[in-house]
mmCIF file with all atom_site columns, C-alpha atoms in Angstrom:
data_model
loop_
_atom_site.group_PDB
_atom_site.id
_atom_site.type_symbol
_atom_site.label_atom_id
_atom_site.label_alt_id
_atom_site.label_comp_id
_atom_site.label_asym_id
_atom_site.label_entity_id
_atom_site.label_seq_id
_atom_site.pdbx_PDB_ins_code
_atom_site.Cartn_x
_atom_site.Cartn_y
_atom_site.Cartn_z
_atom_site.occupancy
_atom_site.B_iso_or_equiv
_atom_site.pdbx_formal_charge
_atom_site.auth_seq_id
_atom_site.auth_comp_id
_atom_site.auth_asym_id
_atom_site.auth_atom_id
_atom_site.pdbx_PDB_model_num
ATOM 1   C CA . UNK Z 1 1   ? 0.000   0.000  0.000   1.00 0.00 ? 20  UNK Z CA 1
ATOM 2   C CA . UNK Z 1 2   ? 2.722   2.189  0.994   1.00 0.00 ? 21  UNK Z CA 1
ATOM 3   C CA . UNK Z 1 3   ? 4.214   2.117  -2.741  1.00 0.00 ? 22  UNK Z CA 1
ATOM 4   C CA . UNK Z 1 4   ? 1.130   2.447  -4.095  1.00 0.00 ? 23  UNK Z CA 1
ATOM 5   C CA . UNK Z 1 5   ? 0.087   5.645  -2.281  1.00 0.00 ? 24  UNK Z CA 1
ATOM 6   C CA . UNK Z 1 6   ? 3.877   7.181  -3.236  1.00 0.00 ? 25  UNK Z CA 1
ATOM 7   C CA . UNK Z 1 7   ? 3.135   6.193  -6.944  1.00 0.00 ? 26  UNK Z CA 1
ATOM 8   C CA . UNK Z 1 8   ? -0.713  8.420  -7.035  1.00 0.00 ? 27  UNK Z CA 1
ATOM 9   C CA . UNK Z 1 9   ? 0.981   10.700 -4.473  1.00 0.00 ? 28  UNK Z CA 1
ATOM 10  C CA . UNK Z 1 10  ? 4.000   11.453 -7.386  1.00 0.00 ? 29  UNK Z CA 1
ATOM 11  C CA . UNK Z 1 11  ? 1.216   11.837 -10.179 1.00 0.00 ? 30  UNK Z CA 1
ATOM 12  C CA . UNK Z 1 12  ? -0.808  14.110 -8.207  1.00 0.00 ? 31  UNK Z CA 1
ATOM 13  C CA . UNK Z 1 13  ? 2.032   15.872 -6.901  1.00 0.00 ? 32  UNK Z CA 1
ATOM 14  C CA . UNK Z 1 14  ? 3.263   16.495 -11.132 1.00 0.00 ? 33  UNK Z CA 1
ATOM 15  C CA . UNK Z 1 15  ? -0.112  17.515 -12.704 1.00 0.00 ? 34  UNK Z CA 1
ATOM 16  C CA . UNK Z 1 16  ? -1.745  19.534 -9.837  1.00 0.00 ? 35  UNK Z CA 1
ATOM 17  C CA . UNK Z 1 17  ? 1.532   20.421 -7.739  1.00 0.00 ? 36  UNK Z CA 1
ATOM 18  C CA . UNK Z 1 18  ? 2.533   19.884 -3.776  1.00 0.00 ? 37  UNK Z CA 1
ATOM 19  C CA . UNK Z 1 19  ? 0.847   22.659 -2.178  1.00 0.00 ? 38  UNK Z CA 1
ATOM 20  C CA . UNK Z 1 20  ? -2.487  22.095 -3.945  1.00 0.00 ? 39  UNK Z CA 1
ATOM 21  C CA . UNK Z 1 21  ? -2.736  18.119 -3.135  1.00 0.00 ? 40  UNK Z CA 1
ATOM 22  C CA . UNK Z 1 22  ? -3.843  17.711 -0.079  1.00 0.00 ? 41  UNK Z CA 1
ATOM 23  C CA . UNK Z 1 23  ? -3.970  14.295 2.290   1.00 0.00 ? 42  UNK Z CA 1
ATOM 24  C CA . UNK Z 1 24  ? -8.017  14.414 1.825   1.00 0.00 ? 43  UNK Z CA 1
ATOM 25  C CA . UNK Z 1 25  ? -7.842  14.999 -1.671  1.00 0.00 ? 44  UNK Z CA 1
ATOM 26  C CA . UNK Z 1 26  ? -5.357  11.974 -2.162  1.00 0.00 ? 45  UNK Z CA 1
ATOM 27  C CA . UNK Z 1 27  ? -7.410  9.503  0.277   1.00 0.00 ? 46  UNK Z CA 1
ATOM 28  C CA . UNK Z 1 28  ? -10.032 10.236 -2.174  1.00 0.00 ? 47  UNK Z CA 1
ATOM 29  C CA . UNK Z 1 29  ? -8.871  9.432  -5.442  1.00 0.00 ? 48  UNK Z CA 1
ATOM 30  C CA . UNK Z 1 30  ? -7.119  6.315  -4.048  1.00 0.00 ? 49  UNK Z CA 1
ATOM 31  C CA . UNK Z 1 31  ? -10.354 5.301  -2.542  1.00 0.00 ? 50  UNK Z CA 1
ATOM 32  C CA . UNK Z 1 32  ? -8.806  5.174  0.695   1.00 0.00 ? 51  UNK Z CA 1
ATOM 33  C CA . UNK Z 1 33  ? -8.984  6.483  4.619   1.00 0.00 ? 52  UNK Z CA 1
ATOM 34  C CA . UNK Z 1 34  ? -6.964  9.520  5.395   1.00 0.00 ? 53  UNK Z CA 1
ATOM 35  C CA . UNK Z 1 35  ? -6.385  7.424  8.236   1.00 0.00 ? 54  UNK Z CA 1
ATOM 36  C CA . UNK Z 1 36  ? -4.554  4.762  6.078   1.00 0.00 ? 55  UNK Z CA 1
ATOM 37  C CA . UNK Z 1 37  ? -2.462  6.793  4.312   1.00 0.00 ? 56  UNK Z CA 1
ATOM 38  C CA . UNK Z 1 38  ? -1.384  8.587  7.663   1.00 0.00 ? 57  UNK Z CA 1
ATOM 39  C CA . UNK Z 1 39  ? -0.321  4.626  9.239   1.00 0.00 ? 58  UNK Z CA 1
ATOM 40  C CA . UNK Z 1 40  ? 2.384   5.073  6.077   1.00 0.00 ? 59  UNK Z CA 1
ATOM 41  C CA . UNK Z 1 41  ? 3.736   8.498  6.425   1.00 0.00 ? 60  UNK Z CA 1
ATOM 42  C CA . UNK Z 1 42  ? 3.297   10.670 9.865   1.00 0.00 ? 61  UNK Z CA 1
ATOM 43  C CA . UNK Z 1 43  ? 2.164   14.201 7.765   1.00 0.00 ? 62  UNK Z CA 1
ATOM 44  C CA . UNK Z 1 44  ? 2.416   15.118 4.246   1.00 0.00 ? 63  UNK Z CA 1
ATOM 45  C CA . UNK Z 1 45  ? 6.157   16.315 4.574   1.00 0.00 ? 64  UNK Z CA 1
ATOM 46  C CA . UNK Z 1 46  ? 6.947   12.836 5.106   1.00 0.00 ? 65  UNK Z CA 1
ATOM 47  C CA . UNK Z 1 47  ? 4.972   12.025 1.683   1.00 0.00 ? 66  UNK Z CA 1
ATOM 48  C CA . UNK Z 1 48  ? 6.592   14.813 0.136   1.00 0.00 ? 67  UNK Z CA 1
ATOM 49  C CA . UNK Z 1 49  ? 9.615   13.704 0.706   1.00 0.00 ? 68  UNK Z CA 1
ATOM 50  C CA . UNK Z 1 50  ? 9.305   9.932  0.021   1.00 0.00 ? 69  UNK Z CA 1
ATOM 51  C CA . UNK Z 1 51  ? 7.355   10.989 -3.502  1.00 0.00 ? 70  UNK Z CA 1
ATOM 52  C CA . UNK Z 1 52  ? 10.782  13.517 -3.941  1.00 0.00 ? 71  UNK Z CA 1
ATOM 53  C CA . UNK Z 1 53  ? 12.657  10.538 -3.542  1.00 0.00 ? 72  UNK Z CA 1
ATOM 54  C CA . UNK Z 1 54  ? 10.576  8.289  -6.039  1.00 0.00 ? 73  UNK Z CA 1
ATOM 55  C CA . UNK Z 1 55  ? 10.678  10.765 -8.480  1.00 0.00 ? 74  UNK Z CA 1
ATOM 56  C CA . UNK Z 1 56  ? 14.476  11.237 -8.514  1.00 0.00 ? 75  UNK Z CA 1
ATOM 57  C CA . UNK Z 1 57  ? 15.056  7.664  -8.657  1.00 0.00 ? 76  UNK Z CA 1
ATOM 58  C CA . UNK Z 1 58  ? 12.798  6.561  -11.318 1.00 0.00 ? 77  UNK Z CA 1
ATOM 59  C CA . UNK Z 1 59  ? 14.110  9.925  -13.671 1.00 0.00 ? 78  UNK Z CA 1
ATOM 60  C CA . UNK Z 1 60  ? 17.768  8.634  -12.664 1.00 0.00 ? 79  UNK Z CA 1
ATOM 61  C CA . UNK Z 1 61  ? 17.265  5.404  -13.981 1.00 0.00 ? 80  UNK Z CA 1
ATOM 62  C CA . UNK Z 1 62  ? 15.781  6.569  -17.120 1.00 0.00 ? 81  UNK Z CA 1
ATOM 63  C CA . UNK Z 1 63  ? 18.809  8.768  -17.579 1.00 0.00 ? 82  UNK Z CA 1
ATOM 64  C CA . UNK Z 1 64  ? 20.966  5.969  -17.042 1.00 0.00 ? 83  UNK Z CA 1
ATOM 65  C CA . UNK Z 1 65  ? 19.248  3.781  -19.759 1.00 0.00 ? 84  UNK Z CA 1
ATOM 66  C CA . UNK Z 1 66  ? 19.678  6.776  -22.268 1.00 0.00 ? 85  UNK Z CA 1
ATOM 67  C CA . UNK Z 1 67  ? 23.036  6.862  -21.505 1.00 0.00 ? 86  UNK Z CA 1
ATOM 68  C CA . UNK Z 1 68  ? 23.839  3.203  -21.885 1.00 0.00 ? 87  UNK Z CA 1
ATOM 69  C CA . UNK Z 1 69  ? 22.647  3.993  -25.599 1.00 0.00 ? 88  UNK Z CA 1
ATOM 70  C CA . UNK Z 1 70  ? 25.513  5.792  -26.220 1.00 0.00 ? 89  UNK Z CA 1
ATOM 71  C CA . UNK Z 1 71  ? 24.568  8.431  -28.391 1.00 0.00 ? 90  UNK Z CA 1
ATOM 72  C CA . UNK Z 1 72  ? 25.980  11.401 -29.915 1.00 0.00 ? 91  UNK Z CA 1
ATOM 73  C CA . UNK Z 1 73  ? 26.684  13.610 -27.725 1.00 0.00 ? 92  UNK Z CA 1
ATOM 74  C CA . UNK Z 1 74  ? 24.119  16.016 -28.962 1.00 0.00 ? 93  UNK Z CA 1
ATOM 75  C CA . UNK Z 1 75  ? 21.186  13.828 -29.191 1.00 0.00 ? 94  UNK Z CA 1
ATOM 76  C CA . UNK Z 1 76  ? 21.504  12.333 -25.615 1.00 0.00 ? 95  UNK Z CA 1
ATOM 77  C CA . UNK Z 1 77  ? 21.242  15.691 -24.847 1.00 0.00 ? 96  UNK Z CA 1
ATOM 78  C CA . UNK Z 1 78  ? 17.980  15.668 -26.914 1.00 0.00 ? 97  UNK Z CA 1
ATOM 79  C CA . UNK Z 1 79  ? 16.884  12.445 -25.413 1.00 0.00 ? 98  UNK Z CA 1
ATOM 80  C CA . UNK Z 1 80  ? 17.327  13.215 -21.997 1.00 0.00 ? 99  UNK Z CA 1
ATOM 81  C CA . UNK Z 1 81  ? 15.093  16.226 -22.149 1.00 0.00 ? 100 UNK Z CA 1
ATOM 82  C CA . UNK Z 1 82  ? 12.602  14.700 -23.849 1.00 0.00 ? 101 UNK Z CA 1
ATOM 83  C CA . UNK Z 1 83  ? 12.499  11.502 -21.327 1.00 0.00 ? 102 UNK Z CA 1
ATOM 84  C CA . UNK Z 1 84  ? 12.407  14.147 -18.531 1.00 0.00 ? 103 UNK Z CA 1
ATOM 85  C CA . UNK Z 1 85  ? 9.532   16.280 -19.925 1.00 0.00 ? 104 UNK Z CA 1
ATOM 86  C CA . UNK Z 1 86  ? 7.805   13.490 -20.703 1.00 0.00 ? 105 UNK Z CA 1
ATOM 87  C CA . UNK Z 1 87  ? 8.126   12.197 -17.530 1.00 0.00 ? 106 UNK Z CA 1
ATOM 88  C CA . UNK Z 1 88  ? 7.316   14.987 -15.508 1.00 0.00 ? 107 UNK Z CA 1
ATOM 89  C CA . UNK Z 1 89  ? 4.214   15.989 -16.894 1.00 0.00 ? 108 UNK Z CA 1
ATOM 90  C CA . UNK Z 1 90  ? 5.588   18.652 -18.900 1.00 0.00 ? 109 UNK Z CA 1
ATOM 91  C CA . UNK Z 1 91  ? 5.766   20.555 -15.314 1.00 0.00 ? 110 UNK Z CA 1
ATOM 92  C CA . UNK Z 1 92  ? 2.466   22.167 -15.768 1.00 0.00 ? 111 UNK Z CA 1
ATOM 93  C CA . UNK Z 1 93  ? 2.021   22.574 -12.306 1.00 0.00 ? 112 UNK Z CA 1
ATOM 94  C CA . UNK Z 1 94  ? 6.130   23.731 -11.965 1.00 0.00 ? 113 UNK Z CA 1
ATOM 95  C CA . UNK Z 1 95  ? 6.710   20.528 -9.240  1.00 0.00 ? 114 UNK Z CA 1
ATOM 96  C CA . UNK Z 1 96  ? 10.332  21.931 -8.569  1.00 0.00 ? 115 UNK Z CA 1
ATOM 97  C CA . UNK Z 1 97  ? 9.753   25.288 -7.840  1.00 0.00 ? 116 UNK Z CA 1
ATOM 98  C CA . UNK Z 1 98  ? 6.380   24.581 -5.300  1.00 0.00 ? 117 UNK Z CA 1
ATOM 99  C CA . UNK Z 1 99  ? 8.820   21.768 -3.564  1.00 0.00 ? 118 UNK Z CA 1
ATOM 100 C CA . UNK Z 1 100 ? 11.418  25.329 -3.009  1.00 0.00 ? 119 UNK Z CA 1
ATOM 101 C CA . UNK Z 1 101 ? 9.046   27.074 -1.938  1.00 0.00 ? 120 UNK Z CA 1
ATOM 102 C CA . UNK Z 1 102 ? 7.109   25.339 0.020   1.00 0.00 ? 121 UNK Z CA 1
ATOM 103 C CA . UNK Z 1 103 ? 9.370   22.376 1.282   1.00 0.00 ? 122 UNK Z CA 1
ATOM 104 C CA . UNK Z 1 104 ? 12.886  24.209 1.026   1.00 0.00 ? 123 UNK Z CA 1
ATOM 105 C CA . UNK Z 1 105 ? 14.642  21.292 3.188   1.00 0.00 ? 124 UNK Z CA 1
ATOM 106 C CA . UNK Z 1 106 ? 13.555  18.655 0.778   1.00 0.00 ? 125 UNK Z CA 1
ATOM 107 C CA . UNK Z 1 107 ? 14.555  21.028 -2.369  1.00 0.00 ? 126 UNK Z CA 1
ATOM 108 C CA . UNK Z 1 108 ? 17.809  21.955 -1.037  1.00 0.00 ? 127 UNK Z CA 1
ATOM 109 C CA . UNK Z 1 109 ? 18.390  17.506 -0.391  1.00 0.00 ? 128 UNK Z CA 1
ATOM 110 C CA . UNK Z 1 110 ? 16.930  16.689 -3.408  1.00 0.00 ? 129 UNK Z CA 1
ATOM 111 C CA . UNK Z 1 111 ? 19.135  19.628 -5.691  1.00 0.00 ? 130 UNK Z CA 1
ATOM 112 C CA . UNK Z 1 112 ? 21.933  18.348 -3.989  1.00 0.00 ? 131 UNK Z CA 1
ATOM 113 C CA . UNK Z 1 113 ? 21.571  14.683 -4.950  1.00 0.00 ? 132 UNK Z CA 1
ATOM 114 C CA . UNK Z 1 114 ? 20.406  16.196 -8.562  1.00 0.00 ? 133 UNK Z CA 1
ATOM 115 C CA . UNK Z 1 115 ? 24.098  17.995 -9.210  1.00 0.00 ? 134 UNK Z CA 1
ATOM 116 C CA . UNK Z 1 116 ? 25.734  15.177 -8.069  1.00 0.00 ? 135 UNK Z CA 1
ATOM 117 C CA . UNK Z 1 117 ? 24.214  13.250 -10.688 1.00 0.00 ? 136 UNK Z CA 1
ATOM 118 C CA . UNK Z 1 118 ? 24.157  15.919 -12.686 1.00 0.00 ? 137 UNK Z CA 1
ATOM 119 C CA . UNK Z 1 119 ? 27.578  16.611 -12.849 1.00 0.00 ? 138 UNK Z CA 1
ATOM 120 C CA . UNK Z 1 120 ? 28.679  13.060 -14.444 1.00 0.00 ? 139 UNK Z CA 1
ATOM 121 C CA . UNK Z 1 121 ? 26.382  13.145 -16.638 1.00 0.00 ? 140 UNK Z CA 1
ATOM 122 C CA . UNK Z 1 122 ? 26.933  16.174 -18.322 1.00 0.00 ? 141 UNK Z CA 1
ATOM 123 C CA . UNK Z 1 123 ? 30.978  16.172 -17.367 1.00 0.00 ? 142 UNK Z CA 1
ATOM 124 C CA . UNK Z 1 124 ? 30.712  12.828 -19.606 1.00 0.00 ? 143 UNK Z CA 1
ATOM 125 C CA . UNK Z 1 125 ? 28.581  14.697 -22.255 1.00 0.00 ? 144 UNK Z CA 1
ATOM 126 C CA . UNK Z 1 126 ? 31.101  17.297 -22.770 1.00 0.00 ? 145 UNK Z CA 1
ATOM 127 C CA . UNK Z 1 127 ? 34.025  14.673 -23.177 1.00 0.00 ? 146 UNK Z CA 1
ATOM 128 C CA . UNK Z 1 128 ? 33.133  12.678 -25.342 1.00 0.00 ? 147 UNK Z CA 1
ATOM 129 C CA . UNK Z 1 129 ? 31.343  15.606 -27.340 1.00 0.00 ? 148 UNK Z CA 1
ATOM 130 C CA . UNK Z 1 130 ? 34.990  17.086 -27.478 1.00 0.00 ? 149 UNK Z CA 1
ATOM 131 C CA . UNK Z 1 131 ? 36.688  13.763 -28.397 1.00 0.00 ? 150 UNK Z CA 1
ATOM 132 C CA . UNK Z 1 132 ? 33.893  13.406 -31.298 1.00 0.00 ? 151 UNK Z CA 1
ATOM 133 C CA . UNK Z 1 133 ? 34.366  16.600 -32.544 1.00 0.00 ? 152 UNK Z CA 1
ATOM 134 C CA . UNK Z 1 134 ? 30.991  18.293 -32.122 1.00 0.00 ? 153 UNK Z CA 1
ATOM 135 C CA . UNK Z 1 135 ? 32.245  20.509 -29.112 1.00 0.00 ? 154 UNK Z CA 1
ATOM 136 C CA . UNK Z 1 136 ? 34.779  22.809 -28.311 1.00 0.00 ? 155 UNK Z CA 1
ATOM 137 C CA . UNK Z 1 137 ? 38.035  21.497 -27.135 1.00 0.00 ? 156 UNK Z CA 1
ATOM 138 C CA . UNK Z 1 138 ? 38.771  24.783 -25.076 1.00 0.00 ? 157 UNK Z CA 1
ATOM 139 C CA . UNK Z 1 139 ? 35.759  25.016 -23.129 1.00 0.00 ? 158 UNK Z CA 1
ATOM 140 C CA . UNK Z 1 140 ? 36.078  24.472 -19.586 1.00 0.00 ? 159 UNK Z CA 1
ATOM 141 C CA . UNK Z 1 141 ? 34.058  21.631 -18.803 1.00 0.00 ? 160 UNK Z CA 1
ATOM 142 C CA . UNK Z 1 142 ? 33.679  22.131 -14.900 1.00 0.00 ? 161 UNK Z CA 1
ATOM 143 C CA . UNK Z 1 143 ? 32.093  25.855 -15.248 1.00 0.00 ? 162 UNK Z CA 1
ATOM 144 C CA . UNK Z 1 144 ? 29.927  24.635 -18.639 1.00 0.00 ? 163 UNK Z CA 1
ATOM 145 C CA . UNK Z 1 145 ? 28.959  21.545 -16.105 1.00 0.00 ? 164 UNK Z CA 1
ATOM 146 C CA . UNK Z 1 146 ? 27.625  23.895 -13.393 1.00 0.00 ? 165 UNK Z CA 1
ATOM 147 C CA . UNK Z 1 147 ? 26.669  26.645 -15.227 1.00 0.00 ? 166 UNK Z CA 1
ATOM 148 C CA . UNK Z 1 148 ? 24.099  24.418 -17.408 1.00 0.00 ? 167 UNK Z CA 1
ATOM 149 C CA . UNK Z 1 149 ? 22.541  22.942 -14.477 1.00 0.00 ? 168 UNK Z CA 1
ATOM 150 C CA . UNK Z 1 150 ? 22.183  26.171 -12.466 1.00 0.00 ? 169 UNK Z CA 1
ATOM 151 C CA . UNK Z 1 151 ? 20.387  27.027 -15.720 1.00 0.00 ? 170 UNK Z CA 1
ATOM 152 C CA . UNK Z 1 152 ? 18.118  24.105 -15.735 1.00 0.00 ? 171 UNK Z CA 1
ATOM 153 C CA . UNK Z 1 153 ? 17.032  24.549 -12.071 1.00 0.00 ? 172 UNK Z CA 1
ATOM 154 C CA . UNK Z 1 154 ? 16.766  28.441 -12.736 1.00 0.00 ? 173 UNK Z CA 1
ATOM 155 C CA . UNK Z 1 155 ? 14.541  28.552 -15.451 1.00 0.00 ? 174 UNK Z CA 1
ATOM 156 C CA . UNK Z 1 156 ? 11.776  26.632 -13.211 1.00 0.00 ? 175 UNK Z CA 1
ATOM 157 C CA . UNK Z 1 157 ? 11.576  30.103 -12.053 1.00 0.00 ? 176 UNK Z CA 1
ATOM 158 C CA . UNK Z 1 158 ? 7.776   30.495 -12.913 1.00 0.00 ? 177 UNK Z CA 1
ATOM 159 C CA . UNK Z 1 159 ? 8.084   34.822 -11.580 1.00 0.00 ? 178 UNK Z CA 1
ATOM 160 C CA . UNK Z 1 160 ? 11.175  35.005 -13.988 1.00 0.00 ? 179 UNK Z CA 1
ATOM 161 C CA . UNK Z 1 161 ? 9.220   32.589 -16.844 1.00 0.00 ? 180 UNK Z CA 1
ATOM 162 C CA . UNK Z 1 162 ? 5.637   32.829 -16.230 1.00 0.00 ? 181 UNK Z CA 1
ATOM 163 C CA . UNK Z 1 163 ? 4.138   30.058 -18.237 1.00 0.00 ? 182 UNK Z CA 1
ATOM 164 C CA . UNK Z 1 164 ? 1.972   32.207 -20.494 1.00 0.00 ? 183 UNK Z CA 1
ATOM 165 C CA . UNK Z 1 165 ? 4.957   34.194 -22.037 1.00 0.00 ? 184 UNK Z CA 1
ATOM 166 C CA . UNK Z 1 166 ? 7.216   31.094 -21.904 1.00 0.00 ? 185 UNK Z CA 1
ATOM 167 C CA . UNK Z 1 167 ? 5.851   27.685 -22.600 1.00 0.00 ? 186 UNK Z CA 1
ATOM 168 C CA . UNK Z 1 168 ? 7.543   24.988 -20.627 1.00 0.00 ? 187 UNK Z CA 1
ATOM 169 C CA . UNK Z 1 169 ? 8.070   22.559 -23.729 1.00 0.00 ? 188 UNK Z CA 1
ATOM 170 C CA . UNK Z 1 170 ? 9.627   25.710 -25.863 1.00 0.00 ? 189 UNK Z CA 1
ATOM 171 C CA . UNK Z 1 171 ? 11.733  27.315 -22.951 1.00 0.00 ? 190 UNK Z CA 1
ATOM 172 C CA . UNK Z 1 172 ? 13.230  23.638 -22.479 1.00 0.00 ? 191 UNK Z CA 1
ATOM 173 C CA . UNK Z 1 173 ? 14.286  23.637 -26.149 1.00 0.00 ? 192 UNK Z CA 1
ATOM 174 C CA . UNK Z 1 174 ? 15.559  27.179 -25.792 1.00 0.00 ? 193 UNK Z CA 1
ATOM 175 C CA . UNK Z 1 175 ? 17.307  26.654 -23.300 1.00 0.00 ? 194 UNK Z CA 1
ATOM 176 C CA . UNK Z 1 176 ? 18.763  23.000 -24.399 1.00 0.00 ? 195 UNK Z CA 1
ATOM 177 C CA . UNK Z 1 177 ? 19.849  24.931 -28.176 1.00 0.00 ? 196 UNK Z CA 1
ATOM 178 C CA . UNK Z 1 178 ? 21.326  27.854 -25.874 1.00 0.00 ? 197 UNK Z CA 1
ATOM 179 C CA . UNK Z 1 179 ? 23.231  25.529 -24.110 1.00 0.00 ? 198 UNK Z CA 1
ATOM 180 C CA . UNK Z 1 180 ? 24.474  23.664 -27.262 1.00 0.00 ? 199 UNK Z CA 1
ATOM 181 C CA . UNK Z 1 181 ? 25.201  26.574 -29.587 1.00 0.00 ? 200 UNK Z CA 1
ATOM 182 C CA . UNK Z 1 182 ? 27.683  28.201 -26.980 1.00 0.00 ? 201 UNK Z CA 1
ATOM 183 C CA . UNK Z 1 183 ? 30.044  24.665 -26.983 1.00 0.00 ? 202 UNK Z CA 1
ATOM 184 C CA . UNK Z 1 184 ? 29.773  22.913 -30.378 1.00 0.00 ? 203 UNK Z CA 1
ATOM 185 C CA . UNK Z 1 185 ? 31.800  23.635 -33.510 1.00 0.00 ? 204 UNK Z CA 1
ATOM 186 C CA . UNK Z 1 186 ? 30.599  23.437 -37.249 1.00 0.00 ? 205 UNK Z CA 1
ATOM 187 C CA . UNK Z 1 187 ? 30.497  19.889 -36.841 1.00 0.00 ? 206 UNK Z CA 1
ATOM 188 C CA . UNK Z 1 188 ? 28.087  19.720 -33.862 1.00 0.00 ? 207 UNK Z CA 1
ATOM 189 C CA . UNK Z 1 189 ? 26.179  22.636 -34.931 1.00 0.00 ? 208 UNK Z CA 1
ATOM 190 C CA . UNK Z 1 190 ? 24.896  20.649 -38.017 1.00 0.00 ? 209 UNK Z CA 1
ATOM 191 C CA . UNK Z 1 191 ? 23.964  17.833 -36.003 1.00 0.00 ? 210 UNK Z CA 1
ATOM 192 C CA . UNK Z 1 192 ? 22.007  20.615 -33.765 1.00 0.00 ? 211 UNK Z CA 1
ATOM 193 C CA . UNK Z 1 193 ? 20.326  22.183 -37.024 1.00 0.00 ? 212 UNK Z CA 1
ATOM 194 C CA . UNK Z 1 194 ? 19.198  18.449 -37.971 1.00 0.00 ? 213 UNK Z CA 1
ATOM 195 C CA . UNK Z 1 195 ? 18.005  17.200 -34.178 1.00 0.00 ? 214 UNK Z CA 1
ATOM 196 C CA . UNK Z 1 196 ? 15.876  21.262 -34.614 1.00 0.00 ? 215 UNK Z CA 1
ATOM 197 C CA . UNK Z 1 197 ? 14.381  20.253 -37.718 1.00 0.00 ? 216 UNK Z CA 1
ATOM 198 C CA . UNK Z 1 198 ? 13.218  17.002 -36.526 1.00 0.00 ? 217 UNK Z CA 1
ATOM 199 C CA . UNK Z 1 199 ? 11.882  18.528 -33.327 1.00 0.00 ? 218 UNK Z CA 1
ATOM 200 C CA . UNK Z 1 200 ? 9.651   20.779 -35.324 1.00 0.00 ? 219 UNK Z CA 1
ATOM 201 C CA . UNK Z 1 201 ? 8.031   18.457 -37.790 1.00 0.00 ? 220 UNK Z CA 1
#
């Protein structure tokens, strides 16, 4: 039961966001006692937190299966994104920046555990993106590395990007082609003109 209240708790959580889910409202689409869910987690921080958790781990995996692939450089970039998007709802109800605001501790735990991910991931990216050509070979891979995913948690910002001027689908692209077009070289910015194209057929 416990799992199964994390998984509706997550998918709640992604479409209508943390602060607007509450314990009653979750009881009821599971069908369930308040009391139930409350045996499983003492208050909704707990839930929060455990959902945080569920959430990190599933996207991590997914990640990790992308990145098994072996790609180009430039499409795992592509492919991560989309897997992510996909996966959190499009963050129509902006998940990340409600769990800052309203459950800083758990944010600040969960960004954490993000970078450190993070940081191999895209620290790998870069390599092999400069071995293959498609980026830079003078960029310096550790500020690139933190500067991209400062960007990635920033632009959650929905006061700097409210959703009606800026589209979560087309400020991820923006900010993916941003990202891309300040490291690659003639070589990778072909591929990125391609991957582009696709993306808008």
């Amino acid at each position: 039961m416990k799992d199964k209240i994390i998984t509706k708790a997550s998918d709640m959580f992604l479409n209508l966001g943390f602060k607007s889910v509450t314990m009653d409202d979750l009881a009821s689409e599971m069908g369930i006692s308040k009391k139930t869910i409350y045996t499983h987690f003492q208050n909704k921080t707990k839930l929060v937190e455990a959902t945080a958790d569920h959430l990190f781990y599933q996207i991590n995996d997914g990640i990790n299966a992308i990145l098994r692939e072996q790609l180009d450089p430039i499409e795992e970039l592509y492919a991560i994104k989309t897997f992510v998007m996909h996966h959190l709802k499009n963050e129509k109800a902006a998940p990340q920046y409600q769990l800052q605001k309203y459950y800083p501790k758990i944010h600040e735990i969960l960004k954490a555990k993000q970078f450190d991910v993070f940081q191999d991931c895209v620290i790998d990216n870069l390599n092999r993106g400069i071995e293959k050509g498609v980026f830079r070979k003078n960029i310096d891979i550790e500020f690139i590395s933190r500067i991209y995913f400062i960007g990635t948690i920033s632009i959650k910002d929905k006061e700097m990007f409210p959703v009606e001027m800026f589209p979560v689908p087309k400020l991820m692209d923006n900010y993916l082609e941003y990202h891309i077009l300040g490291i690659t070289t003639e070589k990778g910015r072909t591929i990125l003109n391609n991957l582009i194209k696709e993306h808008q057929v």
